[in-house]
Coordinates of N, CA and C in Angstrom, one line a residue:
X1185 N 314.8 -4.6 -17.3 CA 313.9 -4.1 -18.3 C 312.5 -4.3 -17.9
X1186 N 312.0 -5.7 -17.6 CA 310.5 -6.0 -16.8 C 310.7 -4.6 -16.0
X1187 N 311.9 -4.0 -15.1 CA 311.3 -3.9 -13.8 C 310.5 -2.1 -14.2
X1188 N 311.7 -2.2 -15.5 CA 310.8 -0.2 -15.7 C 309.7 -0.5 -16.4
X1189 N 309.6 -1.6 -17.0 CA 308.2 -1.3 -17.8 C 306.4 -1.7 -16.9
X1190 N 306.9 -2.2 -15.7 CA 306.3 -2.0 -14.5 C 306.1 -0.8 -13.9
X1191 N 307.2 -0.1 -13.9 CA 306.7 1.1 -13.5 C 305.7 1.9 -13.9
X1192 N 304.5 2.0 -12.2 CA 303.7 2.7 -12.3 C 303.7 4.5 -12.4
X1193 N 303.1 4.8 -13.4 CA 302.7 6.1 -14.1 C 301.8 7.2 -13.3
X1194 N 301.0 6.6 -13.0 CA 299.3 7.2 -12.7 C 298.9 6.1 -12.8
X1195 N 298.0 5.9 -11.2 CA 297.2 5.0 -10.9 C 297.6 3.9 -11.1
X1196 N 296.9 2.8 -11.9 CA 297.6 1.6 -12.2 C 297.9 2.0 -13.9
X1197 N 298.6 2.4 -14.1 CA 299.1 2.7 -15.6 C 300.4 3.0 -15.4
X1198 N 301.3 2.0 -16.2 CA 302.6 1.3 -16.4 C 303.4 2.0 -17.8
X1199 N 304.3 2.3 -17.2 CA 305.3 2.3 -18.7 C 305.1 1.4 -19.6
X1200 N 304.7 0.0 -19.3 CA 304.2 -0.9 -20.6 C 303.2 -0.8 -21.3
X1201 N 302.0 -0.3 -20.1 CA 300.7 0.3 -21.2 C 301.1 1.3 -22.0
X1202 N 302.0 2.6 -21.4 CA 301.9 3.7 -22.9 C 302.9 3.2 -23.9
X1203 N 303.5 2.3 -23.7 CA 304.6 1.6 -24.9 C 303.5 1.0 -25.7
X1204 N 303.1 0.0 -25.1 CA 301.9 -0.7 -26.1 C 300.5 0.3 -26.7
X1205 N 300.2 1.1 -25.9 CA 299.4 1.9 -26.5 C 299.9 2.9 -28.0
X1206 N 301.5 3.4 -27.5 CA 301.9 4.1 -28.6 C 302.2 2.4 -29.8
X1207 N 302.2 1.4 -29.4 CA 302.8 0.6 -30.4 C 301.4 -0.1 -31.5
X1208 N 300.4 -0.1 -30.8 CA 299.2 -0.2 -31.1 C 298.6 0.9 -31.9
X1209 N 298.8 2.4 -32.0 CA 298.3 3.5 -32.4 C 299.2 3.5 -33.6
X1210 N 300.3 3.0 -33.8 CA 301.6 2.8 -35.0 C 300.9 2.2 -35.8
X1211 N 300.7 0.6 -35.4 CA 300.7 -0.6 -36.3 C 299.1 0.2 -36.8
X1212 N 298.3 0.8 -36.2 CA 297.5 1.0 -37.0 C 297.3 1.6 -38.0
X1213 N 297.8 2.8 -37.9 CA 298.4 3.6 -39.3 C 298.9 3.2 -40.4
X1214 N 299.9 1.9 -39.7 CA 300.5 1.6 -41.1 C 299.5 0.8 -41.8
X1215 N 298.7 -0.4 -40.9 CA 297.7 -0.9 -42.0 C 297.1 -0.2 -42.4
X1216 N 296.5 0.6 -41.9 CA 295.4 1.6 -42.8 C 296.1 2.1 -44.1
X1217 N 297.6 2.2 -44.0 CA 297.9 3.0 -45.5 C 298.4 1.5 -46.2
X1218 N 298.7 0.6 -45.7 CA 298.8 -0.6 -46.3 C 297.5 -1.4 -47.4
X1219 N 296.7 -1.1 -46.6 CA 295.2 -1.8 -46.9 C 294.5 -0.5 -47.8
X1220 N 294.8 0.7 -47.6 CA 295.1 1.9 -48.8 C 295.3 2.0 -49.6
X1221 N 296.6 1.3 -49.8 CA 297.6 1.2 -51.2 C 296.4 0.1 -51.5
X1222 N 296.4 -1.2 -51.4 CA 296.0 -2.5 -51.6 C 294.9 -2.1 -52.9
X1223 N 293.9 -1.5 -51.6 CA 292.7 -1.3 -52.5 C 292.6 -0.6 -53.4
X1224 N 293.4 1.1 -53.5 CA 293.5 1.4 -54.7 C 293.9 0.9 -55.8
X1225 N 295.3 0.1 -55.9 CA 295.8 -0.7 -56.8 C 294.8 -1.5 -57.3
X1226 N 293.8 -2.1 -56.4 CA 292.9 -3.3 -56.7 C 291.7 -3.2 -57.7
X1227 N 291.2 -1.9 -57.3 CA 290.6 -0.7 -58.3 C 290.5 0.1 -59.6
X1228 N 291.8 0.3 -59.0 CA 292.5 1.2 -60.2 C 291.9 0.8 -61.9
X1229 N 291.3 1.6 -62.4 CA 290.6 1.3 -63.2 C 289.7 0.8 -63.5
X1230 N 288.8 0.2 -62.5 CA 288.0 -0.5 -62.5 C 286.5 0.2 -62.2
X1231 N 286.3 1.2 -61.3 CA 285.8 2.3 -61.1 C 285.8 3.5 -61.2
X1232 N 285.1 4.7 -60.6 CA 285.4 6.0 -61.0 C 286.3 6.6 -59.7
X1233 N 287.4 7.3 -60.2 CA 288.2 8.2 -58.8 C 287.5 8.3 -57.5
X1234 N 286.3 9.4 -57.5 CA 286.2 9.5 -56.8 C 285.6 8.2 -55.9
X1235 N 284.7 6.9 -56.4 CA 284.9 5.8 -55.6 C 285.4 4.9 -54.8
X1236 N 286.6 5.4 -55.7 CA 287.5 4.9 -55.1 C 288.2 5.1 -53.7
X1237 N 288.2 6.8 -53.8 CA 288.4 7.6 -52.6 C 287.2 6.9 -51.4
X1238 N 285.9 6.9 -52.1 CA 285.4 7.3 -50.8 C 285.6 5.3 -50.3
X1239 N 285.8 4.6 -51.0 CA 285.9 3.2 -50.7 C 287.2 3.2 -49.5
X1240 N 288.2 3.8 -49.8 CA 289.5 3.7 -48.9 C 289.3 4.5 -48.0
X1241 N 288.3 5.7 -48.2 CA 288.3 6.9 -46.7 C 287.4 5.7 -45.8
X1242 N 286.7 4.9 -46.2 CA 285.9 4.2 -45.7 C 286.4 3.6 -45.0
X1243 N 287.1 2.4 -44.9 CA 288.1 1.2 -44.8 C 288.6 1.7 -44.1
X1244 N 289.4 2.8 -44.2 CA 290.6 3.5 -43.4 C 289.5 4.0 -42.0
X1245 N 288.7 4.2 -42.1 CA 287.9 5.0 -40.9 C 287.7 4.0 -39.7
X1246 N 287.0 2.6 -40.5 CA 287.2 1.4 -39.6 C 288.3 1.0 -39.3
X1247 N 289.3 1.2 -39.8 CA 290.5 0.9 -39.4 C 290.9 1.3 -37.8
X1248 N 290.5 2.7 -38.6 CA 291.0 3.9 -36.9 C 290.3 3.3 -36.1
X1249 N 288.7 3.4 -35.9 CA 287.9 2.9 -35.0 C 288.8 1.6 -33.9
X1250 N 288.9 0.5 -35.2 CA 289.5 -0.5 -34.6 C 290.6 -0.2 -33.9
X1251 N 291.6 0.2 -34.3 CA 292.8 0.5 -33.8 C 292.8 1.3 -32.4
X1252 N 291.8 2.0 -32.1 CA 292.4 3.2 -31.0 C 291.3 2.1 -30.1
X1253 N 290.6 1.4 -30.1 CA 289.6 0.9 -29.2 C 290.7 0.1 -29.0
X1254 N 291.3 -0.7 -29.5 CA 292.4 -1.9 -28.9 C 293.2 -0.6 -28.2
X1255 N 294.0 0.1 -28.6 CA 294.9 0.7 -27.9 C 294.7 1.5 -26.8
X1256 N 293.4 1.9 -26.7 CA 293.1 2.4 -25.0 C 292.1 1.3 -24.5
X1257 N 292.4 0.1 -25.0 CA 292.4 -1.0 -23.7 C 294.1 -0.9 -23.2
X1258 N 294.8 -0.6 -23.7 CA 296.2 -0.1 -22.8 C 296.4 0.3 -21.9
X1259 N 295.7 1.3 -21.8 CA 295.3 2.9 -20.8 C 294.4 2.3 -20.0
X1260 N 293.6 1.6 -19.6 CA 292.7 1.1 -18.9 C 291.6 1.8 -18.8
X1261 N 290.9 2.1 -20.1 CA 289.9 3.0 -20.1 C 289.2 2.2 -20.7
X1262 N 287.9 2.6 -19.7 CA 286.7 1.4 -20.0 C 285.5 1.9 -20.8
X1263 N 285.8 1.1 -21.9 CA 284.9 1.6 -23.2 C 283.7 0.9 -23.3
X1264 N 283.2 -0.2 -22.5 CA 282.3 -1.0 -22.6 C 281.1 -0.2 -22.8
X1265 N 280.7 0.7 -22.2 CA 279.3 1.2 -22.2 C 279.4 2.0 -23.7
X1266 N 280.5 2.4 -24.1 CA 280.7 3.2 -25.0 C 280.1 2.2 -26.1
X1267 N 280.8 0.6 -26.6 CA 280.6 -0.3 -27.2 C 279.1 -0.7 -27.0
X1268 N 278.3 -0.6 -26.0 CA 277.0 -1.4 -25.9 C 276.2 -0.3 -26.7
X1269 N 276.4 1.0 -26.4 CA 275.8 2.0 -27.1 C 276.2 2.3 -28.1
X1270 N 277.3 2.0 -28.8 CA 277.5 1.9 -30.0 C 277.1 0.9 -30.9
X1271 N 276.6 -0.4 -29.9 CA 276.1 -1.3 -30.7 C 274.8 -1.3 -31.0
X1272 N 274.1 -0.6 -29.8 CA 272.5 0.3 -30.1 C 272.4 0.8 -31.4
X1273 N 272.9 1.6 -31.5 CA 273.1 2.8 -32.8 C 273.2 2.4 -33.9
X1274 N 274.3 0.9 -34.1 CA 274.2 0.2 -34.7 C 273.4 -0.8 -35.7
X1275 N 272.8 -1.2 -34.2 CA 271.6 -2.3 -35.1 C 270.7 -1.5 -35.3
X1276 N 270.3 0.1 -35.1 CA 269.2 0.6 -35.2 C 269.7 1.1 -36.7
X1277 N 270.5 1.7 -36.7 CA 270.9 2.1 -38.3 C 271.0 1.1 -39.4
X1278 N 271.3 0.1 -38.7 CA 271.8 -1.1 -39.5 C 269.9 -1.9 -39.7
X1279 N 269.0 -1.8 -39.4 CA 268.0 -1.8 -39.3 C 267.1 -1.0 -40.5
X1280 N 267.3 0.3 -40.3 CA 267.0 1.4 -40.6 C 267.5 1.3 -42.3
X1281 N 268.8 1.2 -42.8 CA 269.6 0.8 -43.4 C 269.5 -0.2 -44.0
X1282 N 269.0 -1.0 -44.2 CA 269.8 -2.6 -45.0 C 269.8 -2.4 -46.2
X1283 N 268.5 -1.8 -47.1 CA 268.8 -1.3 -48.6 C 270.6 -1.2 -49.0
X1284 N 270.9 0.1 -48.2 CA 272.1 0.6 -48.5 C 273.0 -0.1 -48.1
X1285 N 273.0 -1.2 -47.0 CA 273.6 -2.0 -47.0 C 274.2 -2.6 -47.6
X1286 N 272.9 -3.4 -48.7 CA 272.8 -4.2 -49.8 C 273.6 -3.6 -50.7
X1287 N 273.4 -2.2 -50.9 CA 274.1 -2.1 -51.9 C 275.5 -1.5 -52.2
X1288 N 275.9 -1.1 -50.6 CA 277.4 -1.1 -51.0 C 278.1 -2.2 -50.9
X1289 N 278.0 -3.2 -50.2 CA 278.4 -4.9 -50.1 C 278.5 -5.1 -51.6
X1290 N 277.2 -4.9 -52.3 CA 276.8 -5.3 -53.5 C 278.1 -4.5 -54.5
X1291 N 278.0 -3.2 -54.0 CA 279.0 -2.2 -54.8 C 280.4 -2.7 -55.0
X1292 N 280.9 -3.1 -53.6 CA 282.2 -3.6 -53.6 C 282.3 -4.7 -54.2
X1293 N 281.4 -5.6 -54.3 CA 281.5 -7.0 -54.8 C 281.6 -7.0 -56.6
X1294 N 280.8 -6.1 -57.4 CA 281.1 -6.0 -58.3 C 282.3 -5.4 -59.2
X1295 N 283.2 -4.9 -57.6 CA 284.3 -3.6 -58.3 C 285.1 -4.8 -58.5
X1296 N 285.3 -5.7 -57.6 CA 286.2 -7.0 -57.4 C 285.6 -8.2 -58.3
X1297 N 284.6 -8.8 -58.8 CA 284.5 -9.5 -59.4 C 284.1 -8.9 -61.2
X1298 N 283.9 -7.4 -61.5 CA 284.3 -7.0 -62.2 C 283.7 -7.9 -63.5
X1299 N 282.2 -8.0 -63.1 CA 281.6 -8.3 -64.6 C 281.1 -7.6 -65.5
X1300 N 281.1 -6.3 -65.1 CA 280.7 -4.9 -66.1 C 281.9 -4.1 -66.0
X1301 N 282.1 -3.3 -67.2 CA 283.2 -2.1 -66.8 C 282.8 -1.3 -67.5
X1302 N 283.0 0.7 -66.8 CA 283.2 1.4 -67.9 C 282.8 2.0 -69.1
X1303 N 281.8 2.0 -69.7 CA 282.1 1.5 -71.2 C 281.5 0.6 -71.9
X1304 N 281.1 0.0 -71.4 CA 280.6 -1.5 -71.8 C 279.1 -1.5 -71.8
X1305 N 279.0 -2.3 -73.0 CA 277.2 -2.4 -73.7 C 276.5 -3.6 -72.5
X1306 N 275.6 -3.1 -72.1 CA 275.4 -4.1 -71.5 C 273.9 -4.3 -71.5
X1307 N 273.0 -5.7 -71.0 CA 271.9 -5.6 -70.9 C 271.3 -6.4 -69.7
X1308 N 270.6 -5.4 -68.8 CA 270.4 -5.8 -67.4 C 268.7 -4.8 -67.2
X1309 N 267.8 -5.6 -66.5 CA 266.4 -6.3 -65.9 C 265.8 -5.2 -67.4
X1310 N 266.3 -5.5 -68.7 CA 265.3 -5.4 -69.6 C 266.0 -3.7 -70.7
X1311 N 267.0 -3.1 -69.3 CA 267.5 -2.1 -69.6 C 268.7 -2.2 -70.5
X1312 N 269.0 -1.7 -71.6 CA 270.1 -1.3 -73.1 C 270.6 -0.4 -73.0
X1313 N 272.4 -0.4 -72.9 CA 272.8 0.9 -72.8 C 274.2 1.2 -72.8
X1314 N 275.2 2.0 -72.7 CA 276.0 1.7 -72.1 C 276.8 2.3 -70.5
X1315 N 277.2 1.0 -69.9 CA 277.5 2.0 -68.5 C 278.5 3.5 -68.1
X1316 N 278.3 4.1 -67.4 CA 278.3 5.5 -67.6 C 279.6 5.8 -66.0
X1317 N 278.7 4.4 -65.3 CA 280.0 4.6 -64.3 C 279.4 4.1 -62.7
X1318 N 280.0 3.3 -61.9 CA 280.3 2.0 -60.8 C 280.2 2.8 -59.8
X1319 N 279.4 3.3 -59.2 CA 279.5 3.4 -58.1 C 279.3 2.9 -56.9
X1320 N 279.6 3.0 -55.0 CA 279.5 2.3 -54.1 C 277.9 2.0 -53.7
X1321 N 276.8 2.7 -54.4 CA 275.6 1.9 -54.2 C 274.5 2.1 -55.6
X1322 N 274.9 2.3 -56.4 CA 274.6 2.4 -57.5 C 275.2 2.5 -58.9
X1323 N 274.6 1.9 -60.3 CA 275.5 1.8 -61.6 C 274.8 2.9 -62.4
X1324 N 275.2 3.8 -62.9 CA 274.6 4.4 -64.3 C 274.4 4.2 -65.4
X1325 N 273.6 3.9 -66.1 CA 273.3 3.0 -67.4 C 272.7 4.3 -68.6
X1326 N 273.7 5.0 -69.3 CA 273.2 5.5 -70.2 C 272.6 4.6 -71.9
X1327 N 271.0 4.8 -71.3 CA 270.5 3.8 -72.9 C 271.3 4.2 -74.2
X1328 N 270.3 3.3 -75.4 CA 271.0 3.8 -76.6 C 270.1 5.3 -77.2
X1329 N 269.2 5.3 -76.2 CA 268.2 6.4 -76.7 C 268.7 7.7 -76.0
X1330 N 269.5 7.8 -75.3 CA 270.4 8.6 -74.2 C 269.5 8.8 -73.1
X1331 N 269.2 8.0 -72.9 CA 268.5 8.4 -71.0 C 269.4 7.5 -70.3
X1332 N 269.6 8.2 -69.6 CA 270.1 7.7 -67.9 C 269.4 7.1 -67.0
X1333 N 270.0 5.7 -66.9 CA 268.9 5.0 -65.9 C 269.7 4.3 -64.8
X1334 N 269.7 4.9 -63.6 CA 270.1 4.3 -62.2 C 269.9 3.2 -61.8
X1335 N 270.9 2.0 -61.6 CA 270.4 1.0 -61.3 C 270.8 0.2 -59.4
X1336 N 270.2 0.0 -58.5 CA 271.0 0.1 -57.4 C 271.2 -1.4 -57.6
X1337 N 272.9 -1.5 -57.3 CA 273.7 -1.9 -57.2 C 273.5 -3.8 -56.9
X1338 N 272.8 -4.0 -55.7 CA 272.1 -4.8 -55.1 C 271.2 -6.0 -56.3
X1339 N 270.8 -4.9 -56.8 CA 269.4 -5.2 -57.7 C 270.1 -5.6 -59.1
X1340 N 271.6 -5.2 -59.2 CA 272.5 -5.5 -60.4 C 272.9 -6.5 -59.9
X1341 N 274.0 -6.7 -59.4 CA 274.3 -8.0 -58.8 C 273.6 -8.9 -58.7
X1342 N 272.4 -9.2 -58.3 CA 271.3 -10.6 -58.3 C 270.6 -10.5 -59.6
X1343 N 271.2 -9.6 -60.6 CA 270.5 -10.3 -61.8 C 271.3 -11.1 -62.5
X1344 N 270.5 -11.0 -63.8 CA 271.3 -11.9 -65.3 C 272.1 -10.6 -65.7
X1345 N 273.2 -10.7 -66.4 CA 273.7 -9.5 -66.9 C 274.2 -9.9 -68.5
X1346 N 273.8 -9.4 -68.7 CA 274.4 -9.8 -70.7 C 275.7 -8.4 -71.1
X1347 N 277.0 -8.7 -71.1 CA 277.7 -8.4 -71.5 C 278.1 -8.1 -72.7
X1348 N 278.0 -7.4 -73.9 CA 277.5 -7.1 -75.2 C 279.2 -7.2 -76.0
X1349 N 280.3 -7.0 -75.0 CA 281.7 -6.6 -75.8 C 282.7 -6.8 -74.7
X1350 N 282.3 -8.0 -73.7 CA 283.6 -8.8 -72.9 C 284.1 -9.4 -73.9
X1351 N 283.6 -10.3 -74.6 CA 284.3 -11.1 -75.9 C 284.7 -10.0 -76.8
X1352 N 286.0 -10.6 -77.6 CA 286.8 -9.7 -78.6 C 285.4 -10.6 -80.0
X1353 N 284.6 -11.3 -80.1 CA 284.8 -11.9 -80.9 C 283.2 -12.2 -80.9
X1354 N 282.0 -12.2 -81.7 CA 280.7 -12.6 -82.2 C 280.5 -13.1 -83.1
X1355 N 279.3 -13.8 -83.1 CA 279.4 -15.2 -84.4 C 278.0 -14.5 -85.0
X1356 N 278.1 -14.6 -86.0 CA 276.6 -14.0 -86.7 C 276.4 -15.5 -87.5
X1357 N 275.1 -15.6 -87.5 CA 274.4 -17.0 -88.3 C 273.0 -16.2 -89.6
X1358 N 273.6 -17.0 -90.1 CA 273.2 -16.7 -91.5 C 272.4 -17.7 -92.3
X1359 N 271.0 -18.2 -92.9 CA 270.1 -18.8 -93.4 C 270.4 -19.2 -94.7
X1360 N 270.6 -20.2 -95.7 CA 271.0 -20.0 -97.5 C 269.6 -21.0 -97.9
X1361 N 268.9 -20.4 -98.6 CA 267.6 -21.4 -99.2 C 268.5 -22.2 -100.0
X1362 N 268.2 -23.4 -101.0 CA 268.4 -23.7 -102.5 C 267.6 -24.3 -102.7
X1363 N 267.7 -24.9 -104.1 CA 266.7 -25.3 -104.3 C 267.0 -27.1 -103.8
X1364 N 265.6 -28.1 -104.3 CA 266.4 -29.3 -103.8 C 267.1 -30.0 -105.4
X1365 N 266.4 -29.0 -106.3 CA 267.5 -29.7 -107.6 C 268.9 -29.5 -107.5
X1366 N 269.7 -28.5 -106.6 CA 271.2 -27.8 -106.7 C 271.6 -28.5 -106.0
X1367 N 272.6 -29.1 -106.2 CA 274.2 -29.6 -105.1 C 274.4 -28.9 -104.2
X1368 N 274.3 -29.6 -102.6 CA 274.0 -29.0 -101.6 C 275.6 -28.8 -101.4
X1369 N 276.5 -29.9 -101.6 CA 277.9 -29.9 -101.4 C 278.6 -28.8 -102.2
X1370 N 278.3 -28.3 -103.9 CA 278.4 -27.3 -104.4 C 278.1 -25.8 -103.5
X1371 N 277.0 -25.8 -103.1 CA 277.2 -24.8 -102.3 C 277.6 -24.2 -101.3
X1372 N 277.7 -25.4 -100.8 CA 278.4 -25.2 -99.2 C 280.2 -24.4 -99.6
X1373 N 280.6 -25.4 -100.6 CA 281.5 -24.7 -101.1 C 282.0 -23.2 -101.8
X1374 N 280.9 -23.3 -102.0 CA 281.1 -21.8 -102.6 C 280.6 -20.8 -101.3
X1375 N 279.8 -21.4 -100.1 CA 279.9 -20.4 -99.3 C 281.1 -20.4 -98.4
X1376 N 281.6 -21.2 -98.3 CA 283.1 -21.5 -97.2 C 283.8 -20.5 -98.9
X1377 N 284.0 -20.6 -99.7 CA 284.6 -20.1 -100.3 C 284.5 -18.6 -100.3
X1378 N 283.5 -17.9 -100.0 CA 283.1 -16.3 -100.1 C 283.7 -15.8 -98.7
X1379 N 283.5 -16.6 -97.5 CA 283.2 -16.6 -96.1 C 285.2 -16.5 -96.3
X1380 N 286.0 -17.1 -96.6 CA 287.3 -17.4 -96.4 C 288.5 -16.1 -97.3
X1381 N 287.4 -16.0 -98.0 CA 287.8 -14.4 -98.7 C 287.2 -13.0 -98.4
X1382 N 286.6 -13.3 -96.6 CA 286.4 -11.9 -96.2 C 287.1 -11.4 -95.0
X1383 N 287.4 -10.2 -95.4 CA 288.5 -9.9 -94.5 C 288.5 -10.1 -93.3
X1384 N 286.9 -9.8 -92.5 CA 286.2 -9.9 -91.1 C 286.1 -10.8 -90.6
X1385 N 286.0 -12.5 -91.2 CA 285.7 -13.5 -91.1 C 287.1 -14.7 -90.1
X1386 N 286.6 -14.7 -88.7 CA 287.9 -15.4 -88.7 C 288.3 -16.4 -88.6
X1387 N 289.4 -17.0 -89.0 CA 289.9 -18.4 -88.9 C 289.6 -19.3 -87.9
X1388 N 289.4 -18.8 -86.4 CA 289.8 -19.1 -85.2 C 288.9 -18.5 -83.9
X1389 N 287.6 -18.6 -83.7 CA 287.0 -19.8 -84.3 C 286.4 -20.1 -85.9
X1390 N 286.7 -21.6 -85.8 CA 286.5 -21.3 -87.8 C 284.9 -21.4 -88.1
X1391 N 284.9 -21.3 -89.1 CA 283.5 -20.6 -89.8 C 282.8 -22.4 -90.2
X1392 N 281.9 -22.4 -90.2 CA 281.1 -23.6 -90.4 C 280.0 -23.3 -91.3
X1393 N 279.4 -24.7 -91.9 CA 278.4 -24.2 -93.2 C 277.8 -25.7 -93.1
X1394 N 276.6 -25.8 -92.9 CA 276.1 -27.3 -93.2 C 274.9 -27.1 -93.4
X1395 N 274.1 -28.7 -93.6 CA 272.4 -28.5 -94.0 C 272.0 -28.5 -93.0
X1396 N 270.9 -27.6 -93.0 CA 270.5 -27.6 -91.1 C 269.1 -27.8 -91.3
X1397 N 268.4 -28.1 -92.7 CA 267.1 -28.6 -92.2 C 266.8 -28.7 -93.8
X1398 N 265.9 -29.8 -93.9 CA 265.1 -30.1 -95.1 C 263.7 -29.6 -95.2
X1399 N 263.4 -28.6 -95.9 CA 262.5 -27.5 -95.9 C 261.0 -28.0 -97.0
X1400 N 260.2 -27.5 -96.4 CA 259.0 -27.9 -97.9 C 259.4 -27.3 -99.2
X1401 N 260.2 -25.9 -99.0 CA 260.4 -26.1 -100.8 C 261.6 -25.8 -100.9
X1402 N 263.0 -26.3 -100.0 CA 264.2 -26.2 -100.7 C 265.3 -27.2 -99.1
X1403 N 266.4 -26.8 -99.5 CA 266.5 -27.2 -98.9 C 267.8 -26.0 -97.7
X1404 N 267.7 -26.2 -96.5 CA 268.0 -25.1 -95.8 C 269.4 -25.2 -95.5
X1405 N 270.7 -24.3 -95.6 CA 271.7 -24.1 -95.1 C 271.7 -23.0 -94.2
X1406 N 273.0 -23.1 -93.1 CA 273.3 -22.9 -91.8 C 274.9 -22.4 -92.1
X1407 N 275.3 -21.1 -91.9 CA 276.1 -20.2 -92.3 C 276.6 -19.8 -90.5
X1408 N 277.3 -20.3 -90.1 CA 277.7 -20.0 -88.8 C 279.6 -19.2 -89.1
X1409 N 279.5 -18.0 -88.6 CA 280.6 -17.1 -89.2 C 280.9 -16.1 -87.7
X1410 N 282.5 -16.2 -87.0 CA 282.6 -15.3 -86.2 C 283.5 -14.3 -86.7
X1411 N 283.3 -12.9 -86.3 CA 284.2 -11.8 -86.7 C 284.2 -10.9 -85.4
X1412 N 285.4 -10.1 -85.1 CA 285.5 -9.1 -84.8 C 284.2 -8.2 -84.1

């Protein structure tokens, strides 16, 4: 078996190199559709279609790259000069480029950590709205006044992001004067009492009511109530 897969082809090229070259141009295909599947699944719903596409045409392209460079080192074809000039092109674009860099790195990083989605009220560097849709180097933020405001990607990620309806659940706080002649305990009861007979009001986390400050002309209650 050694002795055919020594056998020389052409020049110094062996039955072993085109076995390994064909076996190297295989295994690449299959990751590429492996790491294909992966990421769509990983996505799926997270972004818009077409991002998705172009995220896996992407992946898949390096893939190839990688793949056929290993496999015609099989063939004894010398790709060095090809790689130093590709690495030219590289840092010059990559130079040229970093913005967009930034922001597809950035892009992918938010598809996968997935702190905005879709749909979602959000408030980011001052902007109110809701997102419109994720793309690989930029987010669409339609306001509540309906303008469309592009945010790159990069510049979303390194901010604060306020999430307006990740939680199923908001607490609204609520002020009660009285006077300081009225039963502070009397009232408290009668507001846990109103608060416990509303339908919106929920058990879990539960509703709280206390004196939250002694006022110049009364005395102040603190109405802490989460709903829906």
């Amino acid at each position: 078996m050694a002795g055919i897969l020594d056998t020389i082809i052409f020049a110094n090229l062996t039955v072993g190199n085109i076995i390994l070259f064909a076996v190297f141009l295989a295994a690449t295909f299959i990751i590429a559709r492996v790491v294909s599947s992966i990421i769509r699944r990983a996505l799926s719903g997270k972004t818009e279609a077409k991002t998705i596409d172009l995220t896996v045409k992407s992946l898949r392209t390096v893939i190839y790259v990688i793949g056929v460079i290993v496999a015609c080192s099989q063939l004894k074809i010398d790709i060095s000069g090809l790689l130093v000039a590709g690495g030219v092109v590289g840092v010059a674009v990559g130079f040229a480029s970093q913005n967009t860099l930034s922001n597809l790195v950035a892009g992918i990083l938010l598809m996968f950590e997935r702190p905005i989605g879709v749909g979602d009220s959000i408030v980011v560097n001052g902007t109110e709205g809701y997102v419109e849709g994720i793309g690989l180097l930029s987010t669409r933020v339609r306001t509540y006044s309906g303008l469309y405001v592009r945010i790159p990607n990069d510049s979303l990620f390194t901010s604060e992001i306020t999430n307006l309806v990740s939680n199923v659940a908001r607490r609204f706080d609520y002020n009660i004067s009285i006077r300081y002649s009225d039963d502070a305990k009397k009232a408290i009861k009668a507001a846990k009492r109103v608060i416990d007979q509303h339908p919106y009001a929920l058990k879990n986390p539960a509703p709280s009511v206390y004196v939250d400050e002694l006022g110049a002309h009364g005395i102040e209650l603190k109405v802490r109530i989460w709903s829906p």
